[in-house]
C-alpha atoms as a printed R data frame, in Angstrom:
    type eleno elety resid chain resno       x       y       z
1   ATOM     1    CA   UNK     A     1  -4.546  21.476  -8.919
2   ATOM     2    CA   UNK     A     2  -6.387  23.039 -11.663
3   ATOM     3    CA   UNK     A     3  -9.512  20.570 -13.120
4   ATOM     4    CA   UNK     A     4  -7.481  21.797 -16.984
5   ATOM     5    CA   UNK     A     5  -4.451  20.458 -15.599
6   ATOM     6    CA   UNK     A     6  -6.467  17.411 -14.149
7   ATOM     7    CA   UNK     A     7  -8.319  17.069 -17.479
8   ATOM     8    CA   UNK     A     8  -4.650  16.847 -19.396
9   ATOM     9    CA   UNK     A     9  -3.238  14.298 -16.906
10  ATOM    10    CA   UNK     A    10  -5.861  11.550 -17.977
11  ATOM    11    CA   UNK     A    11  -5.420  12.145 -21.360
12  ATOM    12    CA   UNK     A    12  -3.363  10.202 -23.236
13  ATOM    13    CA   UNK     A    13  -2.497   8.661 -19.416
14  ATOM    14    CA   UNK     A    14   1.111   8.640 -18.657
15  ATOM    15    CA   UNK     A    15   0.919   9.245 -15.090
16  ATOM    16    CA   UNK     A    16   2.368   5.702 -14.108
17  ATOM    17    CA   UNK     A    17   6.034   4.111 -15.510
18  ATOM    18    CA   UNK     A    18   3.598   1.933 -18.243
19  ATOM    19    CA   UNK     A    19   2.764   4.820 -20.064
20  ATOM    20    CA   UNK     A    20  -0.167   3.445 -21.760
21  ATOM    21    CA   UNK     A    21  -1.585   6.236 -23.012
22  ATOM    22    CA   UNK     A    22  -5.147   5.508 -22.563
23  ATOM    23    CA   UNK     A    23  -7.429   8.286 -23.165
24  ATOM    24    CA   UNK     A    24  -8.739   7.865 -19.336
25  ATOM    25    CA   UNK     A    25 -10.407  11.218 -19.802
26  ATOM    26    CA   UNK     A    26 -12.908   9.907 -22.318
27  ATOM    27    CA   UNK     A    27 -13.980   7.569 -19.978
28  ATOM    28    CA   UNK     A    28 -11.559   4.816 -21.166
29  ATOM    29    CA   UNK     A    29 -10.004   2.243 -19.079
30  ATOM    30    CA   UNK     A    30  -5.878   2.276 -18.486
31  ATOM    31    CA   UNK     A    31  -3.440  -0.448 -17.776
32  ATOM    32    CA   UNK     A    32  -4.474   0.484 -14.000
33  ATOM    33    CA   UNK     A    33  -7.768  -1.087 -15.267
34  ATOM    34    CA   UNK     A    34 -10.038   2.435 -13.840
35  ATOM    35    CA   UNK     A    35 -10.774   5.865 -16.340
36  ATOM    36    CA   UNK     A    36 -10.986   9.458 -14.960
37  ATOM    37    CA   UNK     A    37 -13.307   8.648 -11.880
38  ATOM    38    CA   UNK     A    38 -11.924   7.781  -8.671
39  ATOM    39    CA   UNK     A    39 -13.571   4.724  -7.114
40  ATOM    40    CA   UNK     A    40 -13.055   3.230  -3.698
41  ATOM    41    CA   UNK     A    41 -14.397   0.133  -1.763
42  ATOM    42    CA   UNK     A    42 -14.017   0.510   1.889
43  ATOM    43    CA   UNK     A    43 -12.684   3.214   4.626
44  ATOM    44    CA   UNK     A    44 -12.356   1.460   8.089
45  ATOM    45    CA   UNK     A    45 -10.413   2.171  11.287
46  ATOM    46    CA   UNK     A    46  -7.537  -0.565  10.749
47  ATOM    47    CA   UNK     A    47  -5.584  -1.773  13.223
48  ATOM    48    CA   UNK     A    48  -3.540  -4.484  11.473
49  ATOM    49    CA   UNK     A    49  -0.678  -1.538   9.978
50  ATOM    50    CA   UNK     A    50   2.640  -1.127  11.819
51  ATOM    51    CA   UNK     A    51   2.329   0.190  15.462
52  ATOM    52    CA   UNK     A    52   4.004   3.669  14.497
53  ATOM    53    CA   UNK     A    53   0.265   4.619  12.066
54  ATOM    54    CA   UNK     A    54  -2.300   2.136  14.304
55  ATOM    55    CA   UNK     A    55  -1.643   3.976  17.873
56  ATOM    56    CA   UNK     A    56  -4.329   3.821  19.618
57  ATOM    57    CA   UNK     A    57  -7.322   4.582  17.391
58  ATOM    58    CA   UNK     A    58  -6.276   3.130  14.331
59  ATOM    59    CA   UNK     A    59  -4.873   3.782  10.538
60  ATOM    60    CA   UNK     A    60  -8.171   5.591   8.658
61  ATOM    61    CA   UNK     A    61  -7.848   3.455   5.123
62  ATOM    62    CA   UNK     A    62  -9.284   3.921   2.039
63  ATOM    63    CA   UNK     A    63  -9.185   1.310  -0.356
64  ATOM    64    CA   UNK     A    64  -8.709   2.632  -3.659
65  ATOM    65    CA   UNK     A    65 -10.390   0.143  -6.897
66  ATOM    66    CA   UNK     A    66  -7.615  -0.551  -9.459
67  ATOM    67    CA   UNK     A    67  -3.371  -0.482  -9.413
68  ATOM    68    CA   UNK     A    68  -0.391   0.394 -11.545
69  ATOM    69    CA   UNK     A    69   1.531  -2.691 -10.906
70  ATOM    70    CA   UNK     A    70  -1.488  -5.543 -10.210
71  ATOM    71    CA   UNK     A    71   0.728  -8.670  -8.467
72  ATOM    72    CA   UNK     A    72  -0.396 -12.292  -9.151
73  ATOM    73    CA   UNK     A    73  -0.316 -12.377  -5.218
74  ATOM    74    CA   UNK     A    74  -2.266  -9.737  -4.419
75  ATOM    75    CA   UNK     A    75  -4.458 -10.073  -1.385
76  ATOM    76    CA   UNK     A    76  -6.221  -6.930  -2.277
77  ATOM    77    CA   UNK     A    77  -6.936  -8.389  -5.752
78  ATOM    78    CA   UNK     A    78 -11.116  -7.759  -5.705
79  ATOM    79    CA   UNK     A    79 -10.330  -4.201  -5.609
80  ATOM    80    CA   UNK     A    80  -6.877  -3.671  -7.377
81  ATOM    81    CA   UNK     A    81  -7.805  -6.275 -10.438
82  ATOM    82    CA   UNK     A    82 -11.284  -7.211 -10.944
83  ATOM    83    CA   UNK     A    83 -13.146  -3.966 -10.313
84  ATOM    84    CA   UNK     A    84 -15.173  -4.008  -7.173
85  ATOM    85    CA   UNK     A    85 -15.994  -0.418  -5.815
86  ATOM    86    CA   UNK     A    86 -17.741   2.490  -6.254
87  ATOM    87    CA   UNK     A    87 -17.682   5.705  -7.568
88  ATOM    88    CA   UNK     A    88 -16.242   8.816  -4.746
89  ATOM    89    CA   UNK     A    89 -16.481  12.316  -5.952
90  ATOM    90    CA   UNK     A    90 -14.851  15.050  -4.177
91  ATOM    91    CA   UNK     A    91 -17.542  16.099  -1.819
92  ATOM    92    CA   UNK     A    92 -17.741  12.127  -0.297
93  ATOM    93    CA   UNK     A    93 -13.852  11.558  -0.297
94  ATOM    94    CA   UNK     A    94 -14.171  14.829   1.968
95  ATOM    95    CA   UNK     A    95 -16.649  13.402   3.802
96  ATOM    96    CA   UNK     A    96 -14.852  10.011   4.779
97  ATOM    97    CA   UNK     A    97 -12.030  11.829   5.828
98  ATOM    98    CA   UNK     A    98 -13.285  14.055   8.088
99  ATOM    99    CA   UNK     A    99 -15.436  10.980   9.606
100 ATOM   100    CA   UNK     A   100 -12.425   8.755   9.865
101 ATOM   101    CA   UNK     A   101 -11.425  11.856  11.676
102 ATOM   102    CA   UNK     A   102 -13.948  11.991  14.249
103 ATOM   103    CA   UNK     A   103 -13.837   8.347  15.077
104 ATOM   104    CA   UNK     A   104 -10.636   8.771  16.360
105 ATOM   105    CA   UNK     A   105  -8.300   7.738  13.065
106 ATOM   106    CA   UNK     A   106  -4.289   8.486  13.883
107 ATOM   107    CA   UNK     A   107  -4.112   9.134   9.933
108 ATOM   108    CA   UNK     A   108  -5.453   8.706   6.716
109 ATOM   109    CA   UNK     A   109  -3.942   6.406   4.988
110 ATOM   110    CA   UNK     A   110  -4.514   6.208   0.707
111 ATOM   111    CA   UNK     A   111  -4.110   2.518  -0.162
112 ATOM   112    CA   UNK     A   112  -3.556   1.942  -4.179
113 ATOM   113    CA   UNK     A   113  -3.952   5.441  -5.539
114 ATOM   114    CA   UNK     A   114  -1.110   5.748  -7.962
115 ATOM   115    CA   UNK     A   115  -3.288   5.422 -10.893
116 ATOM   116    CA   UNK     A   116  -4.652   9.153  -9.697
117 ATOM   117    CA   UNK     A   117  -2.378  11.144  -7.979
118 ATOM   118    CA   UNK     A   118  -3.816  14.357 -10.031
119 ATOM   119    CA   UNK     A   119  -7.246  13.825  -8.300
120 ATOM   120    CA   UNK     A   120  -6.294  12.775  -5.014
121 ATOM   121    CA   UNK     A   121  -3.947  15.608  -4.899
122 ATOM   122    CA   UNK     A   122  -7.277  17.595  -5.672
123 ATOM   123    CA   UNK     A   123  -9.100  15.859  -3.255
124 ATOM   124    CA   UNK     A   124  -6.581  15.755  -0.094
125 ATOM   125    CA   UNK     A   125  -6.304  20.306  -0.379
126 ATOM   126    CA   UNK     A   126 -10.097  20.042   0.093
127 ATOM   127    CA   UNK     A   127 -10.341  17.904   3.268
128 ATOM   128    CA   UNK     A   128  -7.763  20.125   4.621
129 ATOM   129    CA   UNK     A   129  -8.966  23.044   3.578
130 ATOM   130    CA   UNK     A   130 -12.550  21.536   5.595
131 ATOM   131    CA   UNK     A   131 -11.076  20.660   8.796
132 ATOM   132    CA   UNK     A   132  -8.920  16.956   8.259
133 ATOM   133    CA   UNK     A   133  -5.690  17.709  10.372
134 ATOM   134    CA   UNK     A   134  -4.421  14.574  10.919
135 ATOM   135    CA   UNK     A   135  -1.388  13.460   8.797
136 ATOM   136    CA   UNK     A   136  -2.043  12.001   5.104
137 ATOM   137    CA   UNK     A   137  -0.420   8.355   4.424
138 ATOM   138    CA   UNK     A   138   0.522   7.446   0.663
139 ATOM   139    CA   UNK     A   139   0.046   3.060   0.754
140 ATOM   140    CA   UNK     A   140   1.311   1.714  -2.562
141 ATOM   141    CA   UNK     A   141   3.939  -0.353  -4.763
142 ATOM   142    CA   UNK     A   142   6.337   2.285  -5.304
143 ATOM   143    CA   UNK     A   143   5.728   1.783  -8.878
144 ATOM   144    CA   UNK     A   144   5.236   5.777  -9.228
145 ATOM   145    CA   UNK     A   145   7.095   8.420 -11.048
146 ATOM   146    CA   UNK     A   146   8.557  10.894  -9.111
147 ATOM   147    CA   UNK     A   147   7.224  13.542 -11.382
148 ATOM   148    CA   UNK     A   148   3.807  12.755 -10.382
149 ATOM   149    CA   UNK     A   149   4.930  12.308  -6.626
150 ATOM   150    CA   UNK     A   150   5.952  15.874  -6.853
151 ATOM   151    CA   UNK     A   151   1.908  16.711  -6.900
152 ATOM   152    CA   UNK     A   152   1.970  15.221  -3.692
153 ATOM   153    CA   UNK     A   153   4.639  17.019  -1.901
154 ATOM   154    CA   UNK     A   154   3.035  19.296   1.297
155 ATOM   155    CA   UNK     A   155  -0.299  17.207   1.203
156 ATOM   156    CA   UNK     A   156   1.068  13.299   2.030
157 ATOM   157    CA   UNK     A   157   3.144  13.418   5.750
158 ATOM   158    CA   UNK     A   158   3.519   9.368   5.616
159 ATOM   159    CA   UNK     A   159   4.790   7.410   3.002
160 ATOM   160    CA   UNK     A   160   4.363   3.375   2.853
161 ATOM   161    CA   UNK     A   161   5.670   2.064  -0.132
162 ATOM   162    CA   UNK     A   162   6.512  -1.619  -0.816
163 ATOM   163    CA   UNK     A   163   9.760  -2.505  -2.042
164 ATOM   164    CA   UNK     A   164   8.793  -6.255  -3.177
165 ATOM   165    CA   UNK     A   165  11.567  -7.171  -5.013
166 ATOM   166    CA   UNK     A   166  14.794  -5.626  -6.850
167 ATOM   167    CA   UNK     A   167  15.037  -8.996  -8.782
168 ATOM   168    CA   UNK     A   168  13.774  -7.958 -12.708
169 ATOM   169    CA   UNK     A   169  13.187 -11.271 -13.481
170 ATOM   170    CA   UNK     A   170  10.806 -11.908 -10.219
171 ATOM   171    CA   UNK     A   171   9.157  -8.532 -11.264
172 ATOM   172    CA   UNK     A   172   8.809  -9.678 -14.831
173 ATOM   173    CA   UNK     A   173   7.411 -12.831 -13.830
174 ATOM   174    CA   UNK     A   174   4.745 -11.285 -11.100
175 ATOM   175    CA   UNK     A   175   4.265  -8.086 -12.400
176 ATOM   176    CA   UNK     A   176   4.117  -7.777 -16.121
177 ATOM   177    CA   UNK     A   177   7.091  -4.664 -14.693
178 ATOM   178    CA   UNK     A   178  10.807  -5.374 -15.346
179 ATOM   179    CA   UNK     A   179  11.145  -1.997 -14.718
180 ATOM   180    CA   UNK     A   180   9.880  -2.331 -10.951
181 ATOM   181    CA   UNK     A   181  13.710  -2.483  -9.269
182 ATOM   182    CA   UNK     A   182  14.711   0.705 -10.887
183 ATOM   183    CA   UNK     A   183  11.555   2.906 -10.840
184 ATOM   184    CA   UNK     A   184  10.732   1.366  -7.138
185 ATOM   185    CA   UNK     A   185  14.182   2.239  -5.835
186 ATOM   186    CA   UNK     A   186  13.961   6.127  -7.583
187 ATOM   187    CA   UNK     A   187  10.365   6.498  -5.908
188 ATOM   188    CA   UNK     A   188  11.260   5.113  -2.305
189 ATOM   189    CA   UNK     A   189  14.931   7.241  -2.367
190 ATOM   190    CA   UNK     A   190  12.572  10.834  -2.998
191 ATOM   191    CA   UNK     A   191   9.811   9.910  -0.547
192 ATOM   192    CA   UNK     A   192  12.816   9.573   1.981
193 ATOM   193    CA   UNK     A   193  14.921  12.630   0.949
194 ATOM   194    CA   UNK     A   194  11.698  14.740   1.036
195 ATOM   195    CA   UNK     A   195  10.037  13.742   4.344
196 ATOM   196    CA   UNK     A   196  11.712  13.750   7.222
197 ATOM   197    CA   UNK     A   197  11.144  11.324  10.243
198 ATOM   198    CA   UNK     A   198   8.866  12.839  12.876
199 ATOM   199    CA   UNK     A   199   7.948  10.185  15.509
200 ATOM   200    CA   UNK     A   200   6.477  11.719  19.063
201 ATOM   201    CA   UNK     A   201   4.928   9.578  22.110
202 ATOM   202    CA   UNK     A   202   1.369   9.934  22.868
203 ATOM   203    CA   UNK     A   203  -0.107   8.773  26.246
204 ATOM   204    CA   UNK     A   204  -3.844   7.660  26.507
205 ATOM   205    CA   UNK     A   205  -4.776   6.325  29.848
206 ATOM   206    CA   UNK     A   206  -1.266   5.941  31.175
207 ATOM   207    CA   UNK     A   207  -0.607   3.486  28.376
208 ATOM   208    CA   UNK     A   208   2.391   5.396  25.711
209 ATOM   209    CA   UNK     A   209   3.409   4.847  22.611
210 ATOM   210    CA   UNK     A   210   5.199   6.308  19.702
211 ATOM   211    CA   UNK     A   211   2.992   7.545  16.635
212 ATOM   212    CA   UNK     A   212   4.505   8.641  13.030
213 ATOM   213    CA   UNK     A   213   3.463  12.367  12.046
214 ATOM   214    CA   UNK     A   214   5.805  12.148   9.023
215 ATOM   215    CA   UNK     A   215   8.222   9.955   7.485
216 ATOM   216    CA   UNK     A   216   8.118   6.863   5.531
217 ATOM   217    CA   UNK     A   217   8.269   3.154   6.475
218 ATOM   218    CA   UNK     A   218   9.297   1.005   3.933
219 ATOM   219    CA   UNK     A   219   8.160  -2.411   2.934
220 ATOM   220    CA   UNK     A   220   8.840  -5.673   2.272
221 ATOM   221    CA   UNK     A   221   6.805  -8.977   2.249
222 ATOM   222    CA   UNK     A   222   9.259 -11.713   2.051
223 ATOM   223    CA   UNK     A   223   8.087 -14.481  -0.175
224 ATOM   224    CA   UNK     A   224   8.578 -18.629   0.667
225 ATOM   225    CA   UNK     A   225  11.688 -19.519  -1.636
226 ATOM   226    CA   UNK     A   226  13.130 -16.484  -2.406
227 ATOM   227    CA   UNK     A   227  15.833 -15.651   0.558
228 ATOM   228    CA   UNK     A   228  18.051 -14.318  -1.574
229 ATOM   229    CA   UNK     A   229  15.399 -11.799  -3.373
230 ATOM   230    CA   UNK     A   230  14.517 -10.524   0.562
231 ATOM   231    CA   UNK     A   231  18.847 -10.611   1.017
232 ATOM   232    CA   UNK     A   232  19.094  -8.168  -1.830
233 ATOM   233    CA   UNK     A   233  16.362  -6.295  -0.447
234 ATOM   234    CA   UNK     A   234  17.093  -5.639   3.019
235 ATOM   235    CA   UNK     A   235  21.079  -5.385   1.558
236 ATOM   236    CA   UNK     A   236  19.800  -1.808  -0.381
237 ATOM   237    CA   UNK     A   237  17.983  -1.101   2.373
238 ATOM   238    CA   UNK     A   238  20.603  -0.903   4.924
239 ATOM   239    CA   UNK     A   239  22.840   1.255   2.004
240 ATOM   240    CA   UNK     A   240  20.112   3.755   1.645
241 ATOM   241    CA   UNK     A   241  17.223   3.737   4.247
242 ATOM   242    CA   UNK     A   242  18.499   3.029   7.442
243 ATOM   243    CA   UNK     A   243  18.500   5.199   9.943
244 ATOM   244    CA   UNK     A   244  16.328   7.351   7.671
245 ATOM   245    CA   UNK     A   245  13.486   5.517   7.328
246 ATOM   246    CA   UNK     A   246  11.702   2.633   8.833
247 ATOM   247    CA   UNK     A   247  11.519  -1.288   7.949
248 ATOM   248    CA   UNK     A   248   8.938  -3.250   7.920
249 ATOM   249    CA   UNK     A   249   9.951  -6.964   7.632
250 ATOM   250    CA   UNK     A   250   6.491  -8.550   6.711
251 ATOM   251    CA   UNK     A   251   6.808 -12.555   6.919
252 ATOM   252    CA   UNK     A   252   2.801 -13.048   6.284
253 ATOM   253    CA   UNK     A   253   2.177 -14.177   2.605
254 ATOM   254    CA   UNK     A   254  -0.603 -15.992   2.428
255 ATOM   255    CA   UNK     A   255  -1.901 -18.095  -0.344
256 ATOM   256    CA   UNK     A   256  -4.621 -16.860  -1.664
257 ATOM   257    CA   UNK     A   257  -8.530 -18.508  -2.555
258 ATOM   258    CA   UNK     A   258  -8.751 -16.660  -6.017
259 ATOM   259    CA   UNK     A   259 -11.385 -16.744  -8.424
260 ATOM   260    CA   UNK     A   260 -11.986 -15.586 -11.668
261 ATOM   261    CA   UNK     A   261 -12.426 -16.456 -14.915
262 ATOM   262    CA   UNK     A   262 -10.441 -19.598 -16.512
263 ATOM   263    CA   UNK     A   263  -8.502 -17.610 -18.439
264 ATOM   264    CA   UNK     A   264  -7.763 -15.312 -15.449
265 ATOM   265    CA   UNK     A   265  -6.850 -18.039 -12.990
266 ATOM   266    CA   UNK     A   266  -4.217 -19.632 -15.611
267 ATOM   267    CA   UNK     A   267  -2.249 -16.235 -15.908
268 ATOM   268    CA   UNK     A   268  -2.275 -16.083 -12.191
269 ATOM   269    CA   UNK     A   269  -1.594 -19.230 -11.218
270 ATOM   270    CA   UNK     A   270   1.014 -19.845 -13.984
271 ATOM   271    CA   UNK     A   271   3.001 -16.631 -12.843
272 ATOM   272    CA   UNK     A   272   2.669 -17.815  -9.145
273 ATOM   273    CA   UNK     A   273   5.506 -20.359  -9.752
274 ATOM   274    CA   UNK     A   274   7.931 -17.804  -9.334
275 ATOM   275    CA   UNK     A   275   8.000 -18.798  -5.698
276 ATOM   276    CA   UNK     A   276   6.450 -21.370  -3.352
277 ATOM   277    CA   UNK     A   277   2.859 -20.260  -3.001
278 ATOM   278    CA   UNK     A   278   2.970 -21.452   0.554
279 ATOM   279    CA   UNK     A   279   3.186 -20.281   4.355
280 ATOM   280    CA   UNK     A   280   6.373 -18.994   5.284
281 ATOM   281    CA   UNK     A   281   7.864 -22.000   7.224
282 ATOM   282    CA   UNK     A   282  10.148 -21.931  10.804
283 ATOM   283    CA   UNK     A   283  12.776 -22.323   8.952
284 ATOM   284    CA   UNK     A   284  12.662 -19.646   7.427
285 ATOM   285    CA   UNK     A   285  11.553 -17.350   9.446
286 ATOM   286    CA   UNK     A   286  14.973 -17.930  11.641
287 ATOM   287    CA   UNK     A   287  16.952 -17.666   8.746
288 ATOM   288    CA   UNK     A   288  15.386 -14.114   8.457
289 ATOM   289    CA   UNK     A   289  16.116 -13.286  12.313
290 ATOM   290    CA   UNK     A   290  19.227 -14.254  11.890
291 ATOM   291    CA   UNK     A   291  19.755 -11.761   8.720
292 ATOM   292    CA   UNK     A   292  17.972  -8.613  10.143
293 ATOM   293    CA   UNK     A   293  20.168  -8.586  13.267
294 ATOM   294    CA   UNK     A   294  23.715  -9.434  11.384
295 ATOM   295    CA   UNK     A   295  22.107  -6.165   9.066
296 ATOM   296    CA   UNK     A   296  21.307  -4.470  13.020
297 ATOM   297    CA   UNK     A   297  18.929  -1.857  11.110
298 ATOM   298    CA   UNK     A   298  18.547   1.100  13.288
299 ATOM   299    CA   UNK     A   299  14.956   0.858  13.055
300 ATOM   300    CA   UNK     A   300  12.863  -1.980  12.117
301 ATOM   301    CA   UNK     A   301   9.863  -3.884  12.608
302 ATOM   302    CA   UNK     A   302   9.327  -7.603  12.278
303 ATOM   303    CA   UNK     A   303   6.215  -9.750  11.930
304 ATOM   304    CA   UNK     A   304   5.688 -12.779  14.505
305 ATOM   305    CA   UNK     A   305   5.643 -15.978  12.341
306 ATOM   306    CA   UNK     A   306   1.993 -17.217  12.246
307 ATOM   307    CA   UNK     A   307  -0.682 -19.855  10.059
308 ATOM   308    CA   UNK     A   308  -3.528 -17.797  10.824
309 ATOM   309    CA   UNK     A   309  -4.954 -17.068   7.361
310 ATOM   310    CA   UNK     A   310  -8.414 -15.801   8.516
311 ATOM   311    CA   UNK     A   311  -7.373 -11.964   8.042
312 ATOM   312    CA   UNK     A   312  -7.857 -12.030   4.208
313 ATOM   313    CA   UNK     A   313 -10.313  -9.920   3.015
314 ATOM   314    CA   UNK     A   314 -13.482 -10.032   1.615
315 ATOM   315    CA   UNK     A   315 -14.364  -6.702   0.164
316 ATOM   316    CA   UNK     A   316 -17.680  -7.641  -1.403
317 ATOM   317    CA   UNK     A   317 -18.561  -7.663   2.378
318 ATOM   318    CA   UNK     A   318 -19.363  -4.729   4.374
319 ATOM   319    CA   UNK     A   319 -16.737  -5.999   6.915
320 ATOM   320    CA   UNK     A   320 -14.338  -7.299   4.786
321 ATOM   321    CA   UNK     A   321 -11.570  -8.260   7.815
322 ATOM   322    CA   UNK     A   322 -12.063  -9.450  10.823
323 ATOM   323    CA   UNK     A   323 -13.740  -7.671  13.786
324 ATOM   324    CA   UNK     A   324 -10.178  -7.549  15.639
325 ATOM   325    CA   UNK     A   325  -8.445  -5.738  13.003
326 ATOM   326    CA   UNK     A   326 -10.888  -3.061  11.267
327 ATOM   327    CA   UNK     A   327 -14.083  -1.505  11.899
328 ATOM   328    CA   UNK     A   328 -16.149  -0.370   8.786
329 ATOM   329    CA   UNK     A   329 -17.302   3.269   8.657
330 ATOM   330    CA   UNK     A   330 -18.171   3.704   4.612
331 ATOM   331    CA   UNK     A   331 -18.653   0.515   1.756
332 ATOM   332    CA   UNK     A   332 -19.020   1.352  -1.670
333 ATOM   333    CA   UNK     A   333 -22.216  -0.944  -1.552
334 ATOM   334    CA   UNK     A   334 -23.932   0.039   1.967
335 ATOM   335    CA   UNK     A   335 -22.708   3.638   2.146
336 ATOM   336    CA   UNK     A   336 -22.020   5.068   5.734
337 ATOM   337    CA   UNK     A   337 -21.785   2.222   8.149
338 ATOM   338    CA   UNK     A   338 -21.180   3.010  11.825
């Protein structure tokens, strides 16, 4: 990836299905809400991801700052909406993934960086070509163009897309992205085509389990109210993902303590009554049971109903989860923290 090529992709930005065309690089901002610099708030060991990328050692994340698709709900939404983090250049990105690396990271995993693909294609050949050997995870929307997921191809071994809904009007309402069904579907059918499943079993002190080197694991956060929308779901799922890809079931929404501005809050909260902003309830959660086995996916994973809320993040602080599930090794405010 050629810094010309790089320079042409930012201009006039088209990179993502809005097609804004912002001139991101002149410095301006996109729908995405970031320019031509890639900025980033955290890179922890996680252990809260699906048991195939934790392991033993943990999924090596990197938070990206803005987002294509920017959901009312979005737990992330310090980061993905309102700006927090700080500029990474090539030589740091580098840097953070070779130390994720050494602490014993099963993968690196990219949360939120379909805004730039160009750069992070850029950025991923140079912390192979410096040592990172440990397989490359893609963590977004699916609301991606395949064109720019070609840039990708031979540098990302994991992909974890969300599939949140194939309802347009849900999308509409959430999103600001009628669009989302189609483009999501079109994104999550070439990540599967073009990676193959690779899962082996790794054995640390007599303990084994199975670890992802490639593949994709799709997602889907089911949201109080909407059964049908998660029916539809997991219904295109079993036509074209299963046994090809696994599912990951996710029954956690949370509500969410926003803030913001007045303004900001009113948009949020008024497109929040597209479902129940609520806990999922245990009614629900065995009307779900009860749908994934009558589906009997070849290969799926499926959250534990629980009302612990005390795992949403804080990014303004260096730790922004809880001790239990992530351990901080770089914040865009404190720099290296071990």
């Amino acid at each position: 990836m050629t810094d010309a090529l790089i320079q042409n992709l930012y201009a006039s930005c088209a990179q993502c299905p809005r097609h804004c065309g912002a001139l991101r690089s002149s410095g301006k901002e996109g729908a995405c809400g970031e320019s031509k610099t890639l900025r980033a708030a955290l890179a922890c060991l996680h252990f809260g991801e699906e048991p195939l990328i934790t392991v033993f050692g943990g999924s090596g994340t990197i938070f990206i700052s803005g987002c294509t698709l920017r959901c009312a709900f979005c737990q992330n939404y310090q980061i993905s909406q309102q700006g927090l983090g700080g500029e990474v250049n090539e030589e740091t990105f580098v840097k953070i993934c070779l130390l994720l690396q050494e602490k014993g990271a099963e993968n690196i995993n990219l949360v939120t960086g379909s805004h730039h693909i160009p750069l992070l294609a850029k950025f991923i050949a140079a912390a192979k070509n410096k040592g990172l050997t440990i397989p490359v995870a893609w963590n977004s929307s699916a609301y991606e163009n395949v064109e720019m997921l070609e840039l990708l191809k031979g540098l990302v071994d994991i992909w974890l897309p969300d599939l949140k809904t194939l309802n347009p009007l849900m999308s509409e309402k959430l999103f600001g992205a009628r669009d989302y069904p189609l483009v999501a579907k079109r994104a999550i059918r070439w990540m599967i085509e073009n990676t193959p499943a690779k899962v082996i079993t790794v054995n640390k002190n007599g303990e084994e389990k199975e670890k992802m080197l490639s593949g994709t694991i799709v997602r889907h956060l089911f949201l109080p109210g909407r059964f049908d929308d998660t029916a539809l779901t997991l219904d295109w799922l079993k036509k074209h993902a299963d046994t090809k890809a696994c599912i990951s079931l996710m029954s956690q929404y949370t509500p969410v303590p926003f803030s913001g501005s007045e303004s900001e809050l009113k948009k949020r909260n008024e497109a929040l009554t597209a479902f129940q902003n609520r806990l999922v309830n245990e009614e629900e959660d065995s009307d779900l049971r009860d749908l994934i086995e009558a589906y009997d996916f070849d290969w799926l994973f499926y959250q534990d109903l629980s009302d612990d809320t005390s795992w949403l993040p804080d990014f303004t602080r260096p730790q922004p989860f809880s001790n239990s599930l992530s351990k901080t090794l770089w914040h865009f405010k404190e720099g290296y923290v071990l």
